[in-house]
Amino acid sequence: MGRYYRSRHLSTLGAPPRLSLKADEPRRCHVQQRRTLAATPHYDIKKVGVVGLGLMGHGIGLVSAQAGYEVIAVEAQAPALESGKKRIDKSLSKILSKAVEKGKMTLEGAEKEKEKVERRITYSLDLAALRDADLVVEAIVENLDVKIPFYKQLGSLVKPTAIFGSNTSSLKIGDFAAPSGRPQQFVGLHFFNPVQLMRLVEIVRLHETEPAVFEAVRGYVARIGKTAVTCQDTPGFIVNRLLVPALVQAMLMKERGEASVEDIDVAMQLGAGHPMGPLHLADYIGLDTCLFILEGWVKKYPNEPAFIVPSSLRALVQGGKLGRKSGEGFYVWEGDRKVKPAM
Ligand SMILES: NC(=O)c1ccc[n+]([C@@H]2O[C@H](COP(=O)([O-])OP(=O)(O)OC[C@H]3O[C@@H](n4cnc5c(N)ncnc54)[C@H](O)[C@@H]3O)[C@@H](O)[C@H]2O)c1
């Protein structure tokens, strides 16, 4: 069906302008135009499905509901659904109480807004609840062996005009766009953590993505108040492609003994204006996550010289030192506060 839509759409765009019209032509043109419009799918995003209500998905569901979208929030297991609900509730309460504190909203207004936003979200453990969704944003675990069967199933459950957006950070979108059966209606929709605060969304446009799909997704991103940037299906997209190799170089510099952990971080903060130094950031992201991303890239793109797994990173993860989440990595951590360099 997608191929049919696409060819109709492209043929409309490619039609040469008519320079003269015979007496009966205005009517024929009108009929032809009406037919073409009817054949071109209308990607009007009103209902947004979010699958996976973890760290990222709960934020995506929340910002979508706050922007006025009807949201269908889907999880795989009941406990995860419960904790997704709680996360949404907690984040929304926090946002609204800050607005009250700052005088942007009255307490009564905040309560009304909370009810309104909550009413827009329905929760389900059943993927079939997404059957009427116009856009499905996937934020499930970063594992190709989970994402491929997920998309195969999703493609057969939702309406033919639904658009799919994956929030993957490090996988190749094309690897699961094809199994979904609708690569022409597929984009990467890469949000940043925490979704409620971070203003950027990378829209990854595949060669197959239809222009009308891309425009509809751009409209969605604008309506949720984020800034969109666009790139191709390239590893790490824009931000992580530039950021992760910088973390690697900082680790290698430390390994070679060229500078201390603190000096590397202070240098990049004060010299390059980064809010956080690269080793601090690696600890913050989680060293296991950094290792997972790098190992995946090295395996998939063995000829890319920027993708290297530093031996110090592997050793730290093997020793259970995962950064902030485990209490030690390049730094020793107390909760969310880094205390001192670990070595
Ligand atoms: N954590 C980040 O900073 C970050 C940033 C950008 C993008 N991402 C990407 O977002 C995605 C999710 O990451 P996260 O950090 O939110 O993970 P998470 O582990 O916090 O959440 C994933 C959720 O997906 C659910 N899930 C797993 N399989 C499912 C299925 N088949 N159906 C429905 N739900 C399912 C899990 O129960 C879990 O609640 C990943 O692809 C990740 O690469 C993460």
CSV table of C-alpha atoms and ligand atoms in Angstrom, one decimal:
chain,number,residue,atom,x,y,z
A,1,MET,CA,0.0,0.0,0.0
A,2,GLY,CA,2.9,2.4,0.9
A,3,ARG,CA,4.5,1.9,-2.5
A,4,TYR,CA,1.2,2.7,-4.2
A,5,TYR,CA,0.8,5.9,-2.1
A,6,ARG,CA,4.4,6.9,-2.8
A,7,SER,CA,4.2,6.5,-6.6
A,8,ARG,CA,0.9,8.5,-6.7
A,9,HIS,CA,2.5,11.2,-4.6
A,10,LEU,CA,5.7,11.4,-6.6
A,11,SER,CA,3.8,11.4,-9.9
A,12,THR,CA,1.8,14.4,-8.6
A,13,LEU,CA,4.9,16.3,-7.7
A,14,GLY,CA,6.6,15.4,-11.0
A,15,ALA,CA,3.6,16.4,-13.2
A,16,PRO,CA,4.7,19.1,-15.7
A,17,PRO,CA,2.7,22.4,-15.5
A,18,ARG,CA,-0.2,22.7,-18.0
A,19,LEU,CA,0.2,25.8,-20.1
A,20,SER,CA,-3.1,25.8,-21.9
A,21,LEU,CA,-6.5,24.3,-21.1
A,22,LYS,CA,-9.2,23.2,-23.5
A,23,ALA,CA,-12.8,24.0,-22.8
A,24,ASP,CA,-13.5,20.8,-20.8
A,25,GLU,CA,-10.1,20.7,-19.1
A,26,PRO,CA,-10.7,22.7,-15.9
A,27,ARG,CA,-13.3,20.1,-14.9
A,28,ARG,CA,-11.0,17.1,-15.8
A,29,CYS,CA,-8.1,18.7,-14.0
A,30,HIS,CA,-10.2,19.2,-11.0
A,31,VAL,CA,-11.4,15.5,-11.0
A,32,GLN,CA,-7.8,14.3,-11.5
A,33,GLN,CA,-6.6,16.5,-8.6
A,34,ARG,CA,-9.4,15.2,-6.4
A,35,ARG,CA,-8.4,11.6,-7.2
A,36,THR,CA,-4.8,12.3,-6.5
A,37,LEU,CA,-5.5,13.9,-3.2
A,38,ALA,CA,-7.7,11.0,-2.2
A,39,ALA,CA,-4.9,8.5,-3.1
A,40,THR,CA,-2.2,10.5,-1.2
A,41,PRO,CA,-2.4,9.5,2.5
A,42,HIS,CA,-3.0,12.3,4.9
A,43,TYR,CA,-0.6,12.1,7.8
A,44,ASP,CA,-2.4,14.2,10.4
A,45,ILE,CA,-0.9,13.4,13.8
A,46,LYS,CA,-3.6,13.5,16.5
A,47,LYS,CA,-3.1,10.3,18.4
A,48,VAL,CA,0.4,9.4,19.6
A,49,GLY,CA,1.4,5.9,20.7
A,50,VAL,CA,4.4,5.5,23.0
A,51,VAL,CA,5.8,2.0,23.6
A,52,GLY,CA,8.1,1.5,26.6
A,53,LEU,CA,7.6,3.8,29.5
A,54,GLY,CA,11.1,3.8,30.9
A,55,LEU,CA,13.5,6.7,31.3
A,56,MET,CA,12.8,8.0,27.8
A,57,GLY,CA,9.3,6.8,26.9
A,58,HIS,CA,7.5,8.2,30.0
A,59,GLY,CA,8.9,11.7,29.1
A,60,ILE,CA,7.9,11.3,25.4
A,61,GLY,CA,4.4,10.3,26.5
A,62,LEU,CA,4.2,13.2,28.9
A,63,VAL,CA,5.4,16.0,26.6
A,64,SER,CA,3.1,14.7,23.9
A,65,ALA,CA,0.1,14.8,26.2
A,66,GLN,CA,1.1,18.3,27.5
A,67,ALA,CA,1.1,19.5,23.9
A,68,GLY,CA,-2.5,18.3,23.5
A,69,TYR,CA,-2.0,15.0,21.8
A,70,GLU,CA,-4.1,12.0,22.7
A,71,VAL,CA,-1.5,9.5,24.0
A,72,ILE,CA,-1.7,5.7,24.2
A,73,ALA,CA,1.1,4.5,26.5
A,74,VAL,CA,2.0,0.8,26.1
A,75,GLU,CA,4.3,-1.4,28.2
A,76,ALA,CA,5.3,-5.0,28.1
A,77,GLN,CA,4.7,-6.0,31.7
A,78,ALA,CA,2.3,-4.8,34.4
A,79,PRO,CA,5.0,-3.7,36.9
A,80,ALA,CA,6.7,-1.6,34.2
A,81,LEU,CA,3.4,-0.1,33.2
A,82,GLU,CA,2.7,0.9,36.9
A,83,SER,CA,6.1,2.4,37.3
A,84,GLY,CA,5.7,4.3,33.9
A,85,LYS,CA,2.4,5.7,35.2
A,86,LYS,CA,4.1,6.8,38.5
A,87,ARG,CA,7.0,8.4,36.6
A,88,ILE,CA,4.6,10.4,34.4
A,89,ASP,CA,2.7,11.5,37.5
A,90,LYS,CA,5.8,12.5,39.3
A,91,SER,CA,7.3,14.4,36.4
A,92,LEU,CA,4.1,16.2,35.7
A,93,SER,CA,3.6,17.2,39.3
A,94,LYS,CA,7.2,18.5,39.4
A,95,ILE,CA,6.7,20.6,36.2
A,96,LEU,CA,3.5,22.1,37.4
A,97,SER,CA,4.7,22.9,41.0
A,98,LYS,CA,7.7,24.7,39.5
A,99,ALA,CA,5.3,26.7,37.3
A,100,VAL,CA,3.3,27.6,40.4
A,101,GLU,CA,6.5,28.5,42.3
A,102,LYS,CA,7.5,30.8,39.5
A,103,GLY,CA,4.1,32.5,39.5
A,104,LYS,CA,3.4,31.2,35.9
A,105,MET,CA,0.3,29.3,37.1
A,106,THR,CA,-2.1,29.4,40.1
A,107,LEU,CA,-2.5,26.3,42.2
A,108,GLU,CA,-6.0,25.8,40.9
A,109,GLY,CA,-4.8,26.2,37.3
A,110,ALA,CA,-2.1,23.6,37.9
A,111,GLU,CA,-4.6,21.1,39.3
A,112,LYS,CA,-6.9,21.6,36.3
A,113,GLU,CA,-3.9,21.3,33.9
A,114,LYS,CA,-2.8,18.1,35.6
A,115,GLU,CA,-6.3,16.6,35.2
A,116,LYS,CA,-6.4,17.7,31.6
A,117,VAL,CA,-3.0,16.2,30.7
A,118,GLU,CA,-3.8,12.9,32.6
A,119,ARG,CA,-7.1,12.5,30.8
A,120,ARG,CA,-5.3,12.6,27.5
A,121,ILE,CA,-3.2,9.5,28.4
A,122,THR,CA,-4.5,5.9,28.3
A,123,TYR,CA,-2.4,3.0,29.4
A,124,SER,CA,-2.3,-0.5,28.0
A,125,LEU,CA,-0.4,-3.8,28.1
A,126,ASP,CA,-1.7,-4.6,24.6
A,127,LEU,CA,0.0,-3.5,21.5
A,128,ALA,CA,-3.3,-3.7,19.7
A,129,ALA,CA,-4.4,-0.6,21.7
A,130,LEU,CA,-2.2,1.3,19.1
A,131,ARG,CA,-4.5,0.4,16.2
A,132,ASP,CA,-5.7,4.0,15.7
A,133,ALA,CA,-2.4,5.8,16.5
A,134,ASP,CA,-1.2,8.2,13.9
A,135,LEU,CA,2.4,8.1,15.2
A,136,VAL,CA,4.0,5.4,17.3
A,137,VAL,CA,7.1,6.3,19.1
A,138,GLU,CA,9.1,3.3,20.2
A,139,ALA,CA,11.3,3.6,23.3
A,140,ILE,CA,11.9,0.0,24.2
A,141,VAL,CA,15.2,-1.6,25.2
A,142,GLU,CA,18.3,-1.0,22.9
A,143,ASN,CA,18.5,-4.5,21.5
A,144,LEU,CA,18.0,-5.4,17.9
A,145,ASP,CA,16.8,-8.9,18.8
A,146,VAL,CA,13.9,-7.2,20.7
A,147,LYS,CA,13.3,-4.4,18.3
A,148,ILE,CA,13.0,-6.5,15.1
A,149,PRO,CA,10.2,-8.8,16.3
A,150,PHE,CA,8.5,-5.8,17.9
A,151,TYR,CA,8.3,-3.9,14.6
A,152,LYS,CA,7.2,-7.0,12.7
A,153,GLN,CA,4.3,-7.4,15.1
A,154,LEU,CA,3.5,-3.7,15.2
A,155,GLY,CA,3.4,-3.4,11.4
A,156,SER,CA,0.6,-5.9,11.3
A,157,LEU,CA,-1.5,-4.3,14.2
A,158,VAL,CA,-1.7,-0.6,13.4
A,159,LYS,CA,-3.5,1.3,10.6
A,160,PRO,CA,-1.7,1.5,7.3
A,161,THR,CA,-1.1,5.3,7.5
A,162,ALA,CA,0.5,5.1,11.0
A,163,ILE,CA,4.0,6.6,11.1
A,164,PHE,CA,6.7,4.8,13.2
A,165,GLY,CA,9.5,6.7,15.0
A,166,SER,CA,12.3,4.9,16.9
A,167,ASN,CA,14.1,6.6,19.7
A,168,THR,CA,17.1,4.3,19.4
A,169,SER,CA,20.4,6.0,20.2
A,170,SER,CA,22.9,3.7,18.6
A,171,LEU,CA,21.3,1.1,16.3
A,172,LYS,CA,20.8,1.5,12.6
A,173,ILE,CA,17.2,2.5,12.0
A,174,GLY,CA,17.1,0.7,8.6
A,175,ASP,CA,17.7,-2.6,10.3
A,176,PHE,CA,14.2,-2.5,11.8
A,177,ALA,CA,12.4,-0.1,9.4
A,178,ALA,CA,12.4,-2.9,6.8
A,179,PRO,CA,10.9,-5.6,9.1
A,180,SER,CA,8.1,-3.1,10.0
A,181,GLY,CA,6.9,-3.5,6.5
A,182,ARG,CA,6.6,0.3,6.0
A,183,PRO,CA,10.0,1.9,5.7
A,184,GLN,CA,8.4,4.8,3.8
A,185,GLN,CA,6.6,5.8,7.0
A,186,PHE,CA,9.6,5.3,9.3
A,187,VAL,CA,11.9,7.9,10.9
A,188,GLY,CA,14.3,8.0,13.8
A,189,LEU,CA,13.0,10.3,16.5
A,190,HIS,CA,15.9,10.7,18.8
A,191,PHE,CA,15.0,12.5,22.0
A,192,PHE,CA,17.5,13.4,24.7
A,193,ASN,CA,17.4,12.7,28.4
A,194,PRO,CA,15.6,14.1,30.3
A,195,VAL,CA,13.0,14.5,27.6
A,196,GLN,CA,11.0,17.1,29.6
A,197,LEU,CA,13.9,19.5,29.7
A,198,MET,CA,16.1,18.8,26.6
A,199,ARG,CA,15.0,20.8,23.7
A,200,LEU,CA,16.5,18.8,20.8
A,201,VAL,CA,15.1,16.0,18.7
A,202,GLU,CA,17.1,14.5,15.9
A,203,ILE,CA,14.8,13.3,13.1
A,204,VAL,CA,16.5,10.6,11.2
A,205,ARG,CA,15.3,10.5,7.6
A,206,LEU,CA,15.7,7.3,5.7
A,207,HIS,CA,16.1,7.2,2.0
A,208,GLU,CA,12.7,5.6,1.9
A,209,THR,CA,10.9,8.2,4.2
A,210,GLU,CA,8.1,9.9,2.3
A,211,PRO,CA,8.3,13.7,2.3
A,212,ALA,CA,4.8,13.9,3.7
A,213,VAL,CA,5.8,11.7,6.6
A,214,PHE,CA,8.8,13.7,7.3
A,215,GLU,CA,6.8,16.9,7.3
A,216,ALA,CA,4.2,15.4,9.6
A,217,VAL,CA,6.9,14.4,12.1
A,218,ARG,CA,8.5,17.8,11.9
A,219,GLY,CA,5.1,19.3,12.8
A,220,TYR,CA,4.8,17.0,15.8
A,221,VAL,CA,8.3,17.9,17.0
A,222,ALA,CA,7.5,21.6,16.7
A,223,ARG,CA,4.2,21.2,18.5
A,224,ILE,CA,5.8,19.5,21.5
A,225,GLY,CA,8.1,22.6,21.7
A,226,LYS,CA,11.3,21.0,20.6
A,227,THR,CA,13.8,22.0,18.0
A,228,ALA,CA,14.3,19.4,15.2
A,229,VAL,CA,17.5,18.7,13.4
A,230,THR,CA,17.7,16.2,10.6
A,231,CYS,CA,20.2,13.7,9.5
A,232,GLN,CA,20.6,10.5,7.6
A,233,ASP,CA,20.7,7.0,9.2
A,234,THR,CA,24.3,7.4,10.2
A,235,PRO,CA,25.7,5.8,13.3
A,236,GLY,CA,25.1,8.0,16.4
A,237,PHE,CA,23.2,10.5,14.2
A,238,ILE,CA,24.7,14.0,14.8
A,239,VAL,CA,25.1,14.4,18.6
A,240,ASN,CA,26.4,11.0,19.6
A,241,ARG,CA,28.6,10.6,16.5
A,242,LEU,CA,30.5,13.7,17.7
A,243,LEU,CA,30.2,13.2,21.4
A,244,VAL,CA,31.1,9.5,21.9
A,245,PRO,CA,34.4,9.6,20.0
A,246,ALA,CA,35.3,12.7,22.2
A,247,LEU,CA,34.6,10.6,25.3
A,248,VAL,CA,36.8,7.8,23.8
A,249,GLN,CA,39.7,10.3,23.2
A,250,ALA,CA,39.4,11.5,26.8
A,251,MET,CA,39.7,7.9,28.1
A,252,LEU,CA,42.7,7.2,25.8
A,253,MET,CA,44.4,10.4,27.0
A,254,LYS,CA,43.9,9.3,30.6
A,255,GLU,CA,45.2,5.8,29.8
A,256,ARG,CA,48.4,7.2,28.2
A,257,GLY,CA,48.9,9.3,31.3
A,258,GLU,CA,48.9,12.5,29.4
A,259,ALA,CA,46.5,14.3,31.8
A,260,SER,CA,44.5,13.6,34.9
A,261,VAL,CA,40.8,12.9,35.0
A,262,GLU,CA,40.1,16.2,36.6
A,263,ASP,CA,42.4,18.2,34.3
A,264,ILE,CA,40.8,16.7,31.2
A,265,ASP,CA,37.3,17.6,32.5
A,266,VAL,CA,38.2,21.1,33.6
A,267,ALA,CA,40.0,21.7,30.3
A,268,MET,CA,36.9,20.9,28.3
A,269,GLN,CA,34.6,22.8,30.6
A,270,LEU,CA,36.6,26.0,30.7
A,271,GLY,CA,38.4,25.8,27.4
A,272,ALA,CA,35.6,24.4,25.2
A,273,GLY,CA,32.6,25.7,27.1
A,274,HIS,CA,31.1,22.2,27.7
A,275,PRO,CA,28.8,22.1,30.7
A,276,MET,CA,30.4,18.8,31.9
A,277,GLY,CA,33.8,17.3,31.1
A,278,PRO,CA,34.0,14.1,29.0
A,279,LEU,CA,34.9,11.7,31.8
A,280,HIS,CA,32.3,13.2,34.1
A,281,LEU,CA,29.8,12.8,31.3
A,282,ALA,CA,30.8,9.2,30.6
A,283,ASP,CA,30.2,8.4,34.3
A,284,TYR,CA,26.9,10.2,34.2
A,285,ILE,CA,25.7,8.3,31.1
A,286,GLY,CA,26.8,5.0,32.6
A,287,LEU,CA,30.1,3.3,31.5
A,288,ASP,CA,28.2,0.1,30.6
A,289,THR,CA,26.0,2.1,28.2
A,290,CYS,CA,29.1,3.7,26.7
A,291,LEU,CA,30.7,0.3,26.3
A,292,PHE,CA,27.6,-1.2,24.8
A,293,ILE,CA,27.3,1.6,22.2
A,294,LEU,CA,31.0,1.4,21.3
A,295,GLU,CA,31.1,-2.4,21.0
A,296,GLY,CA,28.1,-2.3,18.7
A,297,TRP,CA,29.6,0.3,16.5
A,298,VAL,CA,33.0,-1.4,16.3
A,299,LYS,CA,31.3,-4.6,15.3
A,300,LYS,CA,29.0,-3.0,12.7
A,301,TYR,CA,31.5,-0.4,11.3
A,302,PRO,CA,35.0,-2.0,11.7
A,303,ASN,CA,36.5,0.4,9.2
A,304,GLU,CA,35.5,3.6,11.1
A,305,PRO,CA,38.6,4.8,12.9
A,306,ALA,CA,36.7,7.0,15.3
A,307,PHE,CA,35.1,4.0,16.9
A,308,ILE,CA,37.5,2.5,19.4
A,309,VAL,CA,36.8,0.6,22.7
A,310,PRO,CA,39.4,1.9,25.3
A,311,SER,CA,40.8,-0.8,27.5
A,312,SER,CA,40.2,1.3,30.6
A,313,LEU,CA,36.5,1.4,29.8
A,314,ARG,CA,36.3,-2.3,29.4
A,315,ALA,CA,38.2,-2.9,32.6
A,316,LEU,CA,36.0,-0.6,34.6
A,317,VAL,CA,32.8,-2.2,33.4
A,318,GLN,CA,34.2,-5.7,34.0
A,319,GLY,CA,35.0,-4.6,37.6
A,320,GLY,CA,31.4,-3.4,38.1
A,321,LYS,CA,32.4,0.3,38.1
A,322,LEU,CA,29.7,1.8,35.9
A,323,GLY,CA,30.0,5.4,37.0
A,324,ARG,CA,27.2,7.3,38.8
A,325,LYS,CA,24.8,4.4,38.9
A,326,SER,CA,27.2,2.1,40.7
A,327,GLY,CA,28.9,4.7,42.9
A,328,GLU,CA,32.3,4.6,41.1
A,329,GLY,CA,33.7,5.0,37.6
A,330,PHE,CA,36.2,7.6,36.6
A,331,TYR,CA,35.0,9.4,39.8
A,332,VAL,CA,33.7,8.2,43.1
A,333,TRP,CA,30.0,9.2,43.4
A,334,GLU,CA,27.6,9.8,46.3
A,335,GLY,CA,24.2,9.6,44.7
A,336,ASP,CA,24.1,12.2,42.0
A,337,ARG,CA,27.2,14.1,43.3
A,338,LYS,CA,30.7,13.3,42.1
A,339,VAL,CA,33.1,13.3,45.1
A,340,LYS,CA,36.6,12.9,43.8
A,341,PRO,CA,38.5,11.1,41.0
A,342,ALA,CA,38.6,7.4,41.5
A,343,MET,CA,42.3,6.9,40.5
B,1,LIG,N1,18.6,6.5,28.4
B,1,LIG,C1,18.9,7.5,27.5
B,1,LIG,O1,19.6,8.5,27.9
B,1,LIG,C2,18.5,7.5,26.1
B,1,LIG,C3,18.6,8.7,25.3
B,1,LIG,C4,18.1,8.6,24.0
B,1,LIG,C5,17.6,7.5,23.5
B,1,LIG,N2,17.5,6.4,24.3
B,1,LIG,C6,16.9,5.1,23.6
B,1,LIG,O2,15.6,5.0,24.1
B,1,LIG,C7,15.2,3.6,24.2
B,1,LIG,C8,14.8,3.3,25.6
B,1,LIG,O3,15.8,3.7,26.5
B,1,LIG,P1,15.5,3.9,28.0
B,1,LIG,O4,16.7,4.4,28.6
B,1,LIG,O5,14.2,4.6,28.2
B,1,LIG,O6,15.3,2.4,28.5
B,1,LIG,P2,14.5,1.8,29.8
B,1,LIG,O7,15.1,0.5,30.1
B,1,LIG,O8,14.5,2.8,30.9
B,1,LIG,O9,13.0,1.6,29.3
B,1,LIG,C9,12.7,0.7,28.3
B,1,LIG,C10,11.2,0.2,28.6
B,1,LIG,O10,10.8,-0.5,27.5
B,1,LIG,C11,10.0,-1.6,28.0
B,1,LIG,N3,9.9,-2.6,27.0
B,1,LIG,C12,10.9,-3.5,26.6
B,1,LIG,N4,10.4,-4.3,25.6
B,1,LIG,C13,9.2,-3.9,25.4
B,1,LIG,C14,8.2,-4.3,24.4
B,1,LIG,N5,8.4,-5.3,23.6
B,1,LIG,N6,7.0,-3.7,24.5
B,1,LIG,C15,6.7,-2.7,25.3
B,1,LIG,N7,7.6,-2.3,26.2
B,1,LIG,C16,8.8,-2.9,26.2
B,1,LIG,C17,10.6,-2.0,29.3
B,1,LIG,O11,9.7,-2.6,30.2
B,1,LIG,C18,11.1,-0.7,29.8
B,1,LIG,O12,10.2,-0.1,30.7
B,1,LIG,C19,16.5,2.8,23.7
B,1,LIG,O13,16.4,2.5,22.4
B,1,LIG,C20,17.6,3.8,24.0
B,1,LIG,O14,18.7,3.6,23.2
B,1,LIG,C21,17.9,6.3,25.6
